[in-house]
Backbone as JSON, one array per atom type, in Angstrom:
{
  "sequence": "MIATIVIIGGLSYLFNNSSASTIIENFRTTQAIKKKQKIIKTNLTNYLNTVTKDGTVSVSFYNLGAESGSSAASSKYAKLYQAGSLETESNAHAVKTAASTYKLYLTAYLMNQKQNGDFSWTAENTDAFSKMIVNSENDFAEAQLEKYGASTISSFIKKQGWYPSVFQEGQAAKTTSYSLQLLLKDLATGNGVFENKSDQTKILDLMGQQIYRTGIPTGANAANAGTTVQDKVGFLNDTNNDAGIVTLPNGQRYILVVMTNGHNQSGLSGFSRIAEITKNVQKIVYGSDAGTKIENYS",
  "N": [[219.45, 257.05, 127.67], [218.31, 255.69, 124.66], [217.09, 252.58, 124.04], [217.15, 249.37, 122.38], [215.64, 246.2, 122.14], [217.09, 243.26, 121.05], [216.62, 240.11, 119.66], [218.53, 237.26, 119.67], [219.29, 234.11, 118.64], [217.21, 233.16, 120.2], [217.52, 234.4, 122.6], [217.23, 237.44, 124.45], [218.67, 240.65, 124.0], [219.88, 243.8, 125.14], [220.5, 246.77, 123.52], [222.02, 249.95, 122.59], [220.4, 252.22, 120.3], [221.96, 252.68, 117.97], [223.86, 250.58, 117.93], [222.1, 248.44, 117.85], [220.87, 248.76, 115.35], [223.01, 248.26, 113.65], [223.57, 245.58, 114.25], [221.19, 244.33, 113.49], [221.17, 244.91, 110.75], [223.51, 243.59, 109.92], [222.75, 240.98, 110.48], [220.62, 240.63, 108.7], [222.01, 240.88, 106.29], [223.71, 238.67, 106.41], [221.84, 236.6, 106.37], [220.74, 237.01, 103.86], [222.93, 236.47, 102.23], [223.34, 233.74, 102.8], [220.97, 232.7, 101.78], [221.26, 233.27, 99.05], [223.56, 231.8, 98.46], [222.57, 229.24, 98.86], [220.71, 229.04, 96.78], [222.4, 229.26, 94.53], [223.97, 226.94, 94.85], [221.98, 224.99, 94.65], [221.06, 225.43, 92.03], [223.43, 224.82, 90.64], [223.9, 222.17, 91.4], [221.62, 220.91, 90.34], [222.04, 221.38, 87.6], [224.53, 220.05, 87.16], [223.78, 217.46, 87.78], [222.21, 216.87, 85.59], [224.06, 216.76, 83.48], [225.7, 214.69, 84.18], [224.16, 212.51, 84.23], [224.06, 210.17, 82.59], [226.29, 208.83, 83.36], [228.72, 209.17, 82.07], [230.15, 211.4, 82.61], [231.98, 213.15, 85.08], [232.03, 215.61, 87.59], [233.63, 218.07, 89.54], [233.46, 220.88, 91.6], [234.92, 223.66, 93.18], [234.88, 226.59, 94.96], [237.34, 229.04, 95.34], [237.34, 231.49, 96.47], [238.15, 235.04, 96.52], [241.07, 236.47, 94.99], [243.68, 237.88, 96.92], [243.73, 241.37, 97.3], [242.39, 241.86, 94.95], [239.7, 243.23, 92.92], [237.41, 241.8, 93.44], [237.83, 240.91, 96.02], [237.32, 243.08, 97.62], [234.75, 243.56, 97.08], [231.16, 243.84, 97.56], [230.18, 241.35, 97.33], [231.99, 239.58, 98.31], [231.8, 237.95, 100.64], [229.79, 236.26, 99.86], [231.07, 234.58, 98.11], [232.86, 233.2, 99.67], [235.59, 231.06, 100.38], [235.05, 227.69, 99.57], [232.35, 227.73, 100.14], [230.53, 227.18, 98.17], [230.99, 224.69, 97.17], [230.47, 221.95, 95.07], [229.46, 218.87, 93.61], [229.17, 216.14, 91.25], [228.67, 212.81, 90.53], [231.21, 212.46, 91.32], [232.82, 210.7, 92.68], [233.09, 208.49, 91.22], [235.13, 206.07, 89.76], [237.46, 206.76, 87.31], [239.24, 206.64, 84.14], [242.34, 208.14, 84.3], [243.97, 209.24, 82.36], [246.26, 211.67, 81.13], [245.98, 213.38, 83.32], [247.01, 212.15, 85.48], [249.55, 213.05, 85.77], [249.52, 215.2, 87.44], [249.39, 214.03, 89.96], [251.85, 212.77, 89.94], [253.46, 215.01, 89.84], [252.93, 216.08, 92.39], [254.09, 214.05, 93.94], [256.79, 214.29, 93.2], [257.34, 216.82, 94.22], [257.17, 216.26, 96.87], [259.35, 214.56, 97.06], [261.3, 216.44, 96.53], [261.11, 218.06, 98.8], [262.18, 216.28, 100.55], [264.75, 216.22, 99.75], [265.41, 214.64, 97.58], [264.91, 215.23, 94.97], [265.59, 217.61, 92.44], [265.68, 220.78, 90.73], [267.28, 220.37, 88.24], [268.82, 221.29, 85.12], [268.11, 219.39, 83.21], [265.94, 218.04, 84.43], [264.17, 220.19, 84.7], [263.61, 220.92, 82.05], [262.46, 218.53, 81.04], [260.3, 218.16, 82.79], [258.8, 220.44, 82.2], [258.02, 219.87, 79.53], [256.39, 217.7, 80.07], [254.2, 218.85, 81.38], [253.38, 221.11, 79.81], [253.26, 220.18, 77.12], [252.22, 217.72, 77.5], [253.83, 215.46, 77.24], [255.08, 212.11, 77.51], [257.48, 210.84, 78.22], [259.18, 211.69, 80.42], [257.43, 211.36, 82.59], [256.89, 208.59, 82.51], [259.43, 207.63, 82.98], [259.87, 208.47, 85.61], [257.89, 207.02, 86.94], [258.86, 204.46, 86.55], [261.26, 204.66, 87.89], [260.6, 205.21, 90.63], [258.49, 203.52, 91.19], [255.22, 202.17, 90.85], [253.64, 201.34, 93.05], [254.84, 202.59, 95.24], [254.47, 205.32, 94.69], [251.67, 205.41, 94.58], [251.1, 204.74, 97.21], [252.03, 207.02, 98.53], [250.19, 208.9, 97.47], [247.82, 207.94, 98.56], [248.27, 208.49, 101.28], [247.96, 211.21, 101.26], [245.28, 211.49, 101.25], [243.97, 211.33, 98.89], [242.81, 209.73, 95.83], [243.35, 206.29, 96.31], [244.51, 204.36, 94.62], [245.84, 205.14, 92.21], [247.96, 204.41, 90.51], [248.61, 201.3, 89.15], [250.31, 198.33, 88.47], [250.58, 197.5, 85.06], [248.13, 198.56, 84.33], [245.97, 201.18, 83.14], [246.23, 204.48, 84.52], [244.11, 205.48, 87.22], [241.51, 207.55, 88.63], [239.49, 209.85, 90.57], [237.23, 212.58, 90.0], [236.88, 214.12, 92.26], [239.14, 213.57, 93.83], [241.16, 214.72, 92.27], [240.34, 217.34, 92.5], [240.87, 217.82, 95.22], [243.68, 217.66, 95.22], [244.29, 219.83, 93.52], [243.32, 221.88, 95.08], [245.17, 221.97, 97.2], [247.4, 222.71, 95.67], [246.59, 225.21, 94.64], [246.33, 226.72, 96.94], [248.77, 226.54, 98.1], [249.53, 224.53, 99.93], [250.56, 221.63, 101.92], [252.49, 219.43, 100.01], [252.96, 221.39, 98.21], [253.86, 223.7, 99.37], [256.14, 225.21, 99.01], [256.76, 228.26, 97.71], [258.06, 229.09, 95.35], [258.19, 226.72, 93.84], [255.47, 226.15, 93.62], [254.61, 228.34, 92.1], [256.08, 227.9, 89.73], [254.94, 225.49, 88.78], [252.23, 226.22, 88.43], [252.53, 228.25, 86.51], [253.46, 226.78, 84.31], [251.24, 225.14, 83.87], [249.5, 227.07, 83.04], [250.46, 227.5, 80.55], [250.02, 225.22, 79.12], [249.22, 223.4, 76.14], [246.79, 222.44, 75.19], [243.86, 223.79, 74.85], [241.11, 223.72, 74.51], [239.17, 222.89, 76.24], [238.4, 223.48, 79.49], [239.66, 226.12, 79.49], [238.6, 227.32, 77.1], [235.82, 227.23, 77.58], [235.6, 228.74, 79.94], [236.4, 231.28, 79.1], [234.44, 231.78, 77.24], [232.3, 232.21, 78.89], [233.17, 234.42, 80.33], [235.07, 236.79, 79.1], [238.6, 237.1, 79.16], [239.14, 235.59, 81.32], [241.44, 233.53, 83.07], [243.19, 230.39, 82.93], [244.74, 227.73, 84.58], [245.68, 224.63, 83.91], [245.51, 221.0, 83.62], [245.32, 218.61, 81.18], [243.9, 215.45, 80.02], [243.91, 212.78, 77.77], [242.82, 209.8, 76.29], [242.08, 207.17, 74.28], [238.63, 207.0, 74.39], [238.48, 208.8, 76.4], [238.39, 212.04, 77.72], [239.7, 214.48, 79.7], [239.82, 217.27, 81.99], [241.4, 219.34, 84.29], [241.42, 222.07, 86.31], [242.51, 225.33, 87.55], [240.82, 228.26, 87.88], [240.73, 231.7, 87.13], [238.86, 234.55, 87.36], [238.44, 237.74, 85.66], [237.91, 239.65, 87.66], [239.12, 238.62, 89.86], [237.98, 236.56, 91.32], [238.23, 233.09, 92.09], [238.26, 229.64, 91.14], [238.13, 226.03, 91.35], [237.86, 223.52, 88.92], [237.02, 220.34, 87.84], [236.56, 218.22, 85.19], [235.63, 215.19, 83.95], [235.36, 213.03, 81.22], [233.87, 210.49, 79.12], [233.0, 208.02, 76.61], [230.21, 208.5, 74.29], [231.14, 208.23, 71.71], [233.6, 209.51, 71.59], [236.83, 210.57, 70.49], [240.35, 211.15, 70.15], [240.57, 214.54, 70.65], [237.92, 215.16, 70.78], [236.03, 215.25, 72.8], [236.47, 217.51, 74.28], [234.98, 219.75, 73.64], [232.6, 219.26, 74.89], [233.41, 219.47, 77.54], [234.09, 222.18, 77.56], [231.57, 223.36, 77.2], [230.23, 222.58, 79.54], [231.87, 223.88, 81.42], [231.47, 226.59, 80.75], [228.74, 226.9, 81.4], [228.74, 226.25, 84.13], [230.32, 228.34, 85.17], [228.74, 230.56, 84.53], [226.42, 230.01, 86.04], [227.41, 230.17, 88.65], [228.91, 232.57, 88.82], [227.79, 234.42, 87.11], [225.76, 237.24, 85.93], [223.19, 236.7, 86.72], [223.48, 235.06, 88.87], [222.38, 233.34, 91.72], [219.73, 233.58, 91.24], [216.87, 231.66, 90.89], [216.92, 228.89, 88.74], [214.88, 227.39, 86.36], [214.93, 225.66, 84.17], [217.21, 223.49, 82.69], [217.88, 222.61, 80.23]],
  "CA": [[219.78, 256.24, 126.49], [217.2, 254.99, 124.01], [217.6, 251.23, 123.79], [216.33, 248.44, 121.58], [215.84, 244.78, 122.46], [217.34, 242.41, 119.89], [216.57, 238.7, 119.99], [219.52, 236.49, 118.92], [219.31, 232.72, 119.08], [216.18, 232.93, 121.19], [217.81, 235.19, 123.79], [217.03, 238.87, 124.26], [219.79, 241.5, 124.4], [219.55, 245.21, 125.13], [221.54, 247.57, 122.89], [221.58, 251.29, 122.19], [219.79, 252.18, 118.96], [222.98, 252.6, 116.93], [224.39, 249.21, 117.9], [221.01, 247.54, 117.45], [220.69, 248.89, 113.91], [224.13, 247.57, 113.0], [223.39, 244.14, 114.46], [220.06, 243.89, 112.66], [221.59, 244.99, 109.35], [224.46, 242.5, 109.69], [221.99, 239.74, 110.48], [219.89, 240.56, 107.43], [222.99, 240.64, 105.23], [224.14, 237.27, 106.53], [220.74, 235.74, 105.93], [220.61, 237.19, 102.4], [224.05, 235.74, 101.62], [223.06, 232.31, 102.93], [219.89, 232.37, 100.85], [221.79, 233.3, 97.7], [224.45, 230.65, 98.35], [221.74, 228.04, 98.74], [220.14, 229.03, 95.43], [223.48, 228.96, 93.59], [224.33, 225.53, 94.98], [220.87, 224.21, 94.12], [221.13, 225.56, 90.57], [224.61, 224.11, 90.15], [223.64, 220.74, 91.61], [220.63, 220.47, 89.35], [222.68, 221.37, 86.28], [225.53, 218.99, 87.09], [223.08, 216.17, 87.76], [221.73, 216.61, 84.24], [225.16, 216.43, 82.56], [226.34, 213.45, 84.62], [223.08, 211.53, 84.37], [224.32, 208.89, 81.92], [227.48, 208.21, 83.94], [229.93, 209.39, 81.27], [230.77, 212.65, 83.05], [232.15, 213.44, 86.5], [232.37, 217.02, 87.77], [233.87, 218.6, 90.87], [233.63, 222.33, 91.63], [235.26, 224.23, 94.48], [235.21, 228.02, 94.84], [238.51, 229.39, 96.15], [237.24, 232.86, 96.96], [238.81, 236.07, 95.72], [242.49, 236.72, 95.16], [243.99, 239.01, 97.8], [244.0, 242.62, 96.62], [241.6, 241.99, 93.73], [238.45, 243.98, 93.08], [236.43, 240.9, 94.03], [238.1, 240.79, 97.45], [236.72, 244.23, 98.3], [233.37, 243.69, 96.6], [230.1, 243.5, 98.5], [229.88, 239.94, 97.15], [233.14, 238.78, 98.77], [231.36, 236.93, 101.59], [228.97, 235.31, 99.11], [231.96, 233.62, 97.47], [233.85, 232.74, 100.63], [236.16, 229.79, 99.93], [234.39, 226.44, 99.93], [230.93, 227.89, 100.47], [229.69, 226.75, 97.05], [231.52, 223.42, 96.68], [229.42, 221.1, 94.52], [230.0, 217.79, 92.79], [228.22, 215.17, 90.74], [229.36, 211.6, 90.06], [232.61, 212.84, 91.54], [233.57, 209.62, 93.31], [233.18, 207.39, 90.26], [236.52, 205.85, 89.34], [237.58, 206.99, 85.87], [240.58, 206.65, 83.57], [242.95, 209.45, 84.56], [244.76, 209.74, 81.23], [247.44, 212.43, 81.58], [245.81, 214.1, 84.59], [247.83, 211.47, 86.49], [250.8, 213.79, 85.91], [249.38, 216.06, 88.61], [249.79, 213.22, 91.11], [253.29, 212.58, 89.84], [254.02, 216.3, 90.24], [252.86, 216.15, 93.86], [255.09, 213.13, 94.49], [258.12, 214.87, 93.0], [257.51, 217.93, 95.16], [257.45, 215.61, 98.15], [260.74, 214.13, 96.96], [262.14, 217.64, 96.62], [261.14, 218.43, 100.22], [263.06, 215.31, 101.23], [266.09, 216.34, 99.2], [265.64, 213.58, 96.61], [264.62, 215.73, 93.62], [266.0, 219.01, 92.31], [265.41, 221.37, 89.42], [268.41, 220.41, 87.33], [268.42, 221.73, 83.78], [267.46, 218.25, 82.55], [264.62, 217.84, 85.05], [263.33, 221.34, 84.41], [263.17, 220.82, 80.66], [261.58, 217.37, 80.88], [259.08, 218.44, 83.54], [258.06, 221.42, 81.41], [257.4, 219.18, 78.41], [255.35, 216.85, 80.61], [253.02, 219.66, 81.71], [252.96, 221.99, 78.7], [252.95, 219.4, 75.91], [251.71, 216.43, 77.96], [254.69, 214.38, 76.79], [255.05, 210.99, 78.46], [258.79, 210.24, 78.51], [259.64, 212.0, 81.78], [256.49, 210.75, 83.54], [257.1, 207.15, 82.52], [260.73, 207.38, 83.61], [259.71, 208.64, 87.06], [257.11, 205.88, 87.42], [259.76, 203.3, 86.58], [262.3, 204.91, 88.9], [260.1, 205.15, 92.0], [257.57, 202.39, 91.33], [253.79, 202.52, 90.93], [253.11, 201.1, 94.39], [255.4, 203.61, 96.13], [253.79, 206.59, 94.42], [250.27, 205.27, 94.99], [251.09, 204.79, 98.68], [252.13, 208.44, 98.88], [248.92, 209.53, 97.12], [246.84, 207.49, 99.56], [248.54, 209.21, 102.52], [247.47, 212.59, 101.11], [243.82, 211.47, 101.32], [243.45, 211.37, 97.54], [242.43, 208.38, 95.38], [244.45, 205.46, 96.8], [245.04, 203.37, 93.68], [246.02, 205.8, 90.92], [248.89, 203.63, 89.68], [248.69, 199.86, 89.36], [251.12, 197.72, 87.41], [249.9, 196.92, 83.92], [246.81, 199.16, 84.12], [245.92, 202.63, 82.96], [246.03, 205.2, 85.77], [242.72, 205.76, 87.57], [241.29, 208.58, 89.65], [238.15, 210.44, 90.61], [237.31, 214.04, 89.86], [236.98, 214.7, 93.6], [240.54, 213.48, 94.26], [241.9, 215.75, 91.55], [239.97, 218.62, 93.11], [241.61, 217.95, 96.47], [245.06, 217.98, 94.88], [244.34, 221.2, 93.0], [243.11, 222.81, 96.2], [246.48, 222.13, 97.84], [248.26, 223.46, 94.76], [246.11, 226.6, 94.54], [246.49, 227.42, 98.23], [250.15, 226.4, 98.55], [249.57, 223.7, 101.13], [251.11, 220.29, 101.78], [253.72, 219.3, 99.22], [253.09, 222.57, 97.36], [254.03, 224.88, 100.23], [257.25, 226.02, 98.51], [256.15, 229.25, 96.83], [258.72, 229.08, 94.04], [257.75, 225.52, 93.13], [254.05, 226.34, 93.32], [254.53, 229.29, 90.98], [256.61, 227.24, 88.54], [253.95, 224.51, 88.32], [251.05, 226.93, 87.93], [252.89, 228.93, 85.27], [253.5, 225.79, 83.24], [249.86, 224.74, 83.6], [248.9, 228.16, 82.27], [251.01, 227.46, 79.19], [249.76, 223.94, 78.44], [248.79, 223.75, 74.78], [245.46, 221.93, 74.84], [243.07, 224.83, 75.49], [239.73, 223.71, 74.01], [238.26, 222.44, 77.29], [238.07, 224.48, 80.5], [240.01, 227.49, 79.08], [237.65, 227.83, 76.11], [234.52, 227.43, 78.22], [235.68, 229.84, 80.91], [236.45, 232.54, 78.37], [233.13, 231.98, 76.62], [231.44, 232.75, 79.94], [233.67, 235.72, 80.76], [236.31, 237.06, 78.38], [239.69, 237.54, 80.01], [239.37, 234.61, 82.38], [242.66, 232.75, 82.87], [243.07, 229.01, 83.41], [245.93, 226.91, 84.75], [245.05, 223.32, 83.92], [246.18, 219.82, 83.07], [244.36, 217.77, 80.46], [244.24, 214.05, 79.79], [243.09, 212.16, 76.73], [243.23, 208.44, 75.99], [240.94, 206.48, 73.68], [237.44, 207.86, 74.42], [238.55, 209.62, 77.61], [238.87, 213.43, 77.68], [239.61, 215.06, 81.04], [240.47, 218.55, 82.21], [241.4, 219.71, 85.71], [242.05, 223.38, 86.3], [242.3, 226.44, 88.48], [240.3, 229.32, 87.02], [240.71, 233.03, 87.75], [238.07, 235.52, 86.61], [239.08, 239.06, 85.6], [237.75, 240.42, 88.9], [239.91, 238.0, 90.92], [237.36, 235.35, 91.87], [238.93, 231.89, 91.63], [237.62, 228.37, 91.45], [238.67, 224.79, 90.81], [236.89, 222.71, 88.19], [237.5, 219.1, 87.24], [235.54, 217.57, 84.36], [236.13, 213.95, 83.35], [234.35, 212.55, 80.28], [234.17, 209.35, 78.27], [231.82, 207.61, 75.84], [229.68, 209.4, 73.26], [231.97, 208.08, 70.5], [234.72, 210.44, 71.62], [238.17, 210.13, 70.11], [241.25, 212.3, 70.09], [240.2, 215.64, 71.54], [236.55, 215.54, 70.43], [235.22, 215.46, 73.99], [236.77, 218.76, 74.98], [233.89, 220.7, 73.42], [231.63, 218.99, 75.96], [234.0, 220.06, 78.75], [233.96, 223.64, 77.42], [230.16, 223.73, 77.42], [229.97, 222.43, 80.98], [232.59, 224.96, 82.11], [230.77, 227.86, 80.49], [227.49, 226.93, 82.16], [229.08, 226.29, 85.56], [230.79, 229.69, 85.5], [227.59, 231.47, 84.48], [225.54, 229.72, 87.17], [228.02, 230.59, 89.93], [229.47, 233.92, 88.81], [227.13, 235.27, 86.13], [224.95, 238.36, 86.42], [221.96, 236.16, 87.31], [223.81, 234.12, 89.95], [221.52, 233.49, 92.89], [218.34, 233.56, 90.79], [216.48, 230.29, 90.67], [216.81, 228.45, 87.34], [213.84, 226.35, 86.26], [215.15, 224.75, 83.06], [218.63, 223.34, 82.41], [218.04, 221.98, 78.91]],
  "C": [[218.53, 255.57, 125.95], [217.73, 253.64, 123.57], [216.6, 250.4, 122.99], [216.66, 247.03, 122.01], [216.0, 244.0, 121.16], [217.36, 240.97, 120.35], [217.53, 237.94, 119.08], [219.56, 235.09, 119.49], [218.33, 232.44, 120.19], [216.39, 233.71, 122.48], [217.69, 236.67, 123.49], [218.23, 239.65, 124.79], [219.36, 242.95, 124.25], [220.73, 246.0, 124.57], [221.05, 249.0, 122.72], [221.15, 251.22, 120.73], [220.8, 252.01, 117.84], [223.52, 251.18, 116.79], [223.34, 248.23, 117.42], [220.8, 247.57, 115.94], [221.77, 248.14, 113.15], [223.96, 246.06, 113.09], [222.27, 243.61, 113.56], [220.44, 243.88, 111.18], [222.56, 243.86, 109.0], [223.75, 241.15, 109.62], [221.24, 239.56, 109.15], [220.82, 240.27, 106.26], [223.44, 239.19, 105.23], [223.07, 236.32, 106.02], [220.57, 235.82, 104.41], [221.72, 236.42, 101.68], [223.79, 234.24, 101.65], [221.98, 231.86, 101.95], [220.41, 232.29, 99.42], [222.74, 232.13, 97.47], [223.66, 229.37, 98.14], [221.16, 227.92, 97.34], [221.21, 228.67, 94.41], [223.84, 227.49, 93.65], [223.24, 224.63, 94.43], [220.88, 224.24, 92.59], [222.27, 224.74, 90.0], [224.43, 222.6, 90.29], [222.69, 220.19, 90.56], [221.24, 220.38, 87.95], [223.66, 220.21, 86.17], [224.88, 217.61, 87.07], [222.56, 215.84, 86.36], [222.87, 216.17, 83.32], [225.87, 215.14, 82.95], [225.37, 212.28, 84.65], [223.4, 210.18, 83.75], [225.61, 208.23, 82.39], [228.76, 208.42, 83.18], [230.65, 210.69, 81.62], [230.87, 212.66, 84.57], [232.58, 214.89, 86.62], [232.57, 217.34, 89.24], [234.15, 220.09, 90.77], [233.94, 222.77, 93.05], [235.61, 225.7, 94.28], [236.3, 228.39, 95.84], [238.4, 230.75, 96.8], [238.06, 233.8, 96.09], [240.3, 236.16, 96.02], [242.69, 237.94, 96.06], [244.34, 240.24, 96.97], [243.21, 242.83, 95.34], [240.34, 242.8, 94.0], [237.37, 243.11, 93.72], [236.6, 240.79, 95.55], [237.46, 241.93, 98.24], [235.26, 244.47, 97.89], [232.37, 243.34, 97.7], [229.72, 242.02, 98.41], [230.98, 239.02, 97.68], [232.7, 237.65, 99.7], [230.49, 235.86, 100.91], [229.85, 234.2, 98.54], [233.09, 233.17, 98.38], [234.3, 231.32, 100.29], [235.41, 228.59, 100.47], [232.9, 226.52, 100.13], [230.01, 227.36, 99.39], [230.16, 225.42, 96.46], [230.38, 222.49, 96.28], [230.05, 220.04, 93.63], [228.87, 216.9, 92.28], [228.98, 214.02, 90.1], [230.85, 211.71, 90.31], [233.46, 211.75, 92.18], [233.61, 208.37, 92.44], [234.62, 207.28, 89.78], [236.59, 205.89, 87.82], [239.04, 206.84, 85.44], [241.17, 208.05, 83.72], [243.51, 210.08, 83.3], [245.87, 210.63, 81.82], [247.19, 213.36, 82.78], [246.6, 213.42, 85.7], [249.13, 212.22, 86.73], [250.73, 214.83, 87.03], [249.77, 215.3, 89.88], [251.3, 213.0, 91.11], [254.02, 213.87, 90.24], [254.04, 216.43, 91.76], [253.92, 215.25, 94.49], [256.49, 213.71, 94.36], [258.39, 216.04, 93.93], [257.76, 217.4, 96.57], [258.9, 215.13, 98.18], [261.7, 215.32, 97.1], [262.23, 218.11, 98.07], [262.08, 217.53, 101.0], [264.49, 215.34, 100.71], [266.42, 215.31, 98.14], [265.25, 213.96, 95.18], [265.04, 217.19, 93.58], [265.73, 219.47, 90.88], [266.7, 221.51, 88.62], [267.9, 220.89, 85.98], [267.66, 220.63, 83.05], [266.06, 218.03, 83.1], [263.66, 218.97, 84.7], [262.76, 221.26, 82.99], [262.17, 219.69, 80.47], [260.25, 217.57, 81.6], [258.19, 219.41, 82.76], [257.34, 220.75, 80.25], [256.26, 218.28, 78.88], [254.07, 217.63, 80.88], [252.51, 220.43, 80.5], [252.51, 221.2, 77.49], [252.33, 218.04, 76.22], [252.51, 215.26, 77.42], [254.85, 213.34, 77.91], [256.41, 210.51, 78.93], [259.23, 210.44, 79.96], [258.74, 211.3, 82.81], [256.72, 209.25, 83.64], [258.42, 206.79, 83.18], [260.65, 207.5, 85.13], [258.92, 207.47, 87.67], [257.99, 204.64, 87.52], [260.79, 203.45, 87.69], [261.78, 204.66, 90.32], [259.14, 203.99, 92.25], [256.13, 202.83, 91.55], [253.26, 202.39, 92.35], [253.6, 202.16, 95.38], [254.68, 204.94, 95.94], [252.33, 206.53, 94.84], [250.12, 205.3, 96.5], [251.18, 206.22, 99.17], [250.8, 209.15, 98.63], [247.85, 209.17, 98.14], [247.03, 208.26, 100.87], [248.06, 210.66, 102.47], [245.94, 212.66, 101.25], [243.17, 211.57, 99.96], [243.09, 209.95, 97.11], [243.59, 207.42, 95.63], [245.11, 204.54, 95.78], [245.21, 203.97, 92.29], [246.85, 204.92, 89.99], [248.88, 202.18, 90.11], [249.41, 199.25, 88.17], [250.25, 197.14, 86.31], [248.52, 197.49, 83.62], [246.95, 200.66, 83.87], [245.65, 203.3, 84.3], [244.56, 205.53, 85.97], [242.64, 206.88, 88.59], [239.81, 208.92, 89.7], [238.29, 211.95, 90.45], [237.47, 214.7, 91.23], [238.43, 214.67, 94.1], [241.41, 214.51, 93.55], [241.58, 217.14, 92.1], [240.75, 218.85, 94.4], [243.07, 218.31, 96.21], [245.18, 219.43, 94.41], [244.11, 222.24, 94.09], [244.42, 223.05, 96.94], [247.42, 222.95, 96.98], [247.87, 224.93, 94.72], [246.39, 227.39, 95.8], [247.91, 227.3, 98.78], [250.29, 225.6, 99.83], [250.21, 222.34, 100.85], [252.41, 220.3, 100.99], [253.95, 220.5, 98.31], [253.36, 223.85, 98.15], [255.21, 225.75, 99.81], [256.71, 226.96, 97.44], [256.74, 229.23, 95.43], [258.27, 227.88, 93.21], [256.29, 225.64, 92.71], [253.88, 227.25, 92.1], [254.99, 228.66, 89.68], [255.56, 226.3, 87.94], [252.74, 225.21, 87.72], [251.34, 227.67, 86.63], [252.91, 227.96, 84.1], [252.09, 225.32, 82.87], [249.12, 225.82, 82.8], [249.36, 228.2, 80.83], [250.64, 226.18, 78.44], [248.94, 224.2, 77.17], [247.39, 223.28, 74.39], [244.4, 222.78, 75.54], [241.58, 224.8, 75.13], [238.71, 223.22, 75.04], [237.9, 223.56, 78.25], [238.48, 225.89, 80.06], [239.02, 228.1, 78.09], [236.3, 228.13, 76.75], [234.51, 228.6, 79.18], [235.7, 231.19, 80.22], [235.16, 232.83, 77.62], [232.15, 232.58, 77.62], [231.85, 234.16, 80.34], [235.02, 235.96, 80.12], [237.38, 237.6, 79.33], [239.96, 236.63, 81.19], [240.63, 233.81, 82.06], [242.52, 231.38, 83.52], [244.45, 228.36, 83.45], [245.45, 225.48, 84.92], [245.95, 222.22, 83.39], [245.12, 218.94, 82.44], [244.82, 216.32, 80.44], [243.34, 213.52, 78.69], [243.68, 210.8, 76.36], [242.01, 207.67, 75.5], [239.71, 207.4, 73.7], [237.4, 208.76, 75.64], [239.11, 211.0, 77.3], [238.64, 214.04, 79.05], [240.28, 216.42, 81.09], [240.31, 218.92, 83.68], [242.13, 221.03, 85.85], [241.69, 224.3, 87.44], [241.98, 227.66, 87.64], [240.28, 230.64, 87.79], [239.95, 233.99, 86.84], [238.78, 236.87, 86.61], [238.98, 239.86, 86.9], [238.51, 239.8, 90.08], [239.24, 236.83, 91.61], [238.04, 234.13, 91.26], [238.12, 230.65, 91.98], [238.38, 227.22, 90.83], [237.56, 224.05, 90.09], [237.59, 221.5, 87.61], [236.34, 218.48, 86.48], [236.19, 216.37, 83.68], [235.02, 213.38, 82.46], [234.84, 211.3, 79.55], [232.9, 209.0, 77.49], [231.46, 208.57, 74.74], [230.51, 209.37, 71.97], [233.11, 209.09, 70.43], [235.99, 209.79, 71.12], [239.04, 211.36, 69.98], [240.87, 213.33, 71.12], [238.73, 216.04, 71.38], [235.67, 215.82, 71.65], [235.44, 216.77, 74.7], [235.72, 219.85, 74.73], [232.8, 220.5, 74.46], [232.12, 219.59, 77.27], [233.85, 221.57, 78.73], [232.54, 224.09, 77.72], [229.79, 223.64, 78.89], [230.63, 223.56, 81.76], [231.86, 226.28, 81.96], [229.52, 227.96, 81.35], [227.73, 226.98, 83.67], [229.47, 227.72, 85.95], [229.64, 230.7, 85.48], [226.66, 231.26, 85.66], [226.1, 230.3, 88.46], [228.38, 232.07, 89.94], [228.79, 234.88, 87.85], [226.26, 236.34, 86.76], [223.66, 237.9, 87.08], [222.23, 235.17, 88.43], [222.96, 234.39, 91.18], [220.06, 233.62, 92.55], [217.96, 232.14, 90.42], [216.29, 229.99, 89.18], [215.82, 227.3, 87.28], [214.17, 225.28, 85.21], [216.63, 224.7, 82.71], [218.89, 222.71, 81.05], [218.76, 222.92, 77.96]]
}
């Protein structure tokens, strides 16, 4: 037998030539993936730091990996985009006005109530819930807050490990982009209060139909036509927020939360800023030049 000595972790191992070649090739591939992941994260961090520099933007990004059975799942780049390997954030723990993104927390609470047998999809609830997500109407949300109480719902949110003081009597709802990311991760993966597959599908379908599409959906499609987005927006005074789950045509998925304020925003005027950030984030992470060092982010 012709053998080769391979050194792994400082220790020497003796293998036949065929096994040694495989081990060496796998090692080189792993190192190449780690190098590319590091470059992507550095590029993304540098870019996000530029857009959050003045404190009026918070961004959280989490890559979910490829959908099962998609072309991305069988691609040579599948390991590069392994879930969580490229998670990046900037100003993500700054407390911001939630605006209607708070309805994601309320959704989580209602799913918890459903698990406990205290909420059901009656025709009335189904219709009102749909309007809350698709049209961002407030009636149903405000009725649930009054029914269960701000402190009760905030206590539940705290137990999930999300932002602990979303709802406080007499104040606008607050959150962080990172907390919204954590919630969306549970929703995307069907964990925690979102483990019921039927409920998870219902919520995601409604988020895919929500009518305010000029933020993350517009930016994601500008980066890659055919990208789909399931998101929940929020707008109040100068606050424009968007929190979504994005699926590229090849099946790669990611979570993006962008919260903005200031800059004389009003109505929906800040969503163009969210779209631009989304487009650049998607290109940095998933574009044809992903993994190539970027020198200028202006």
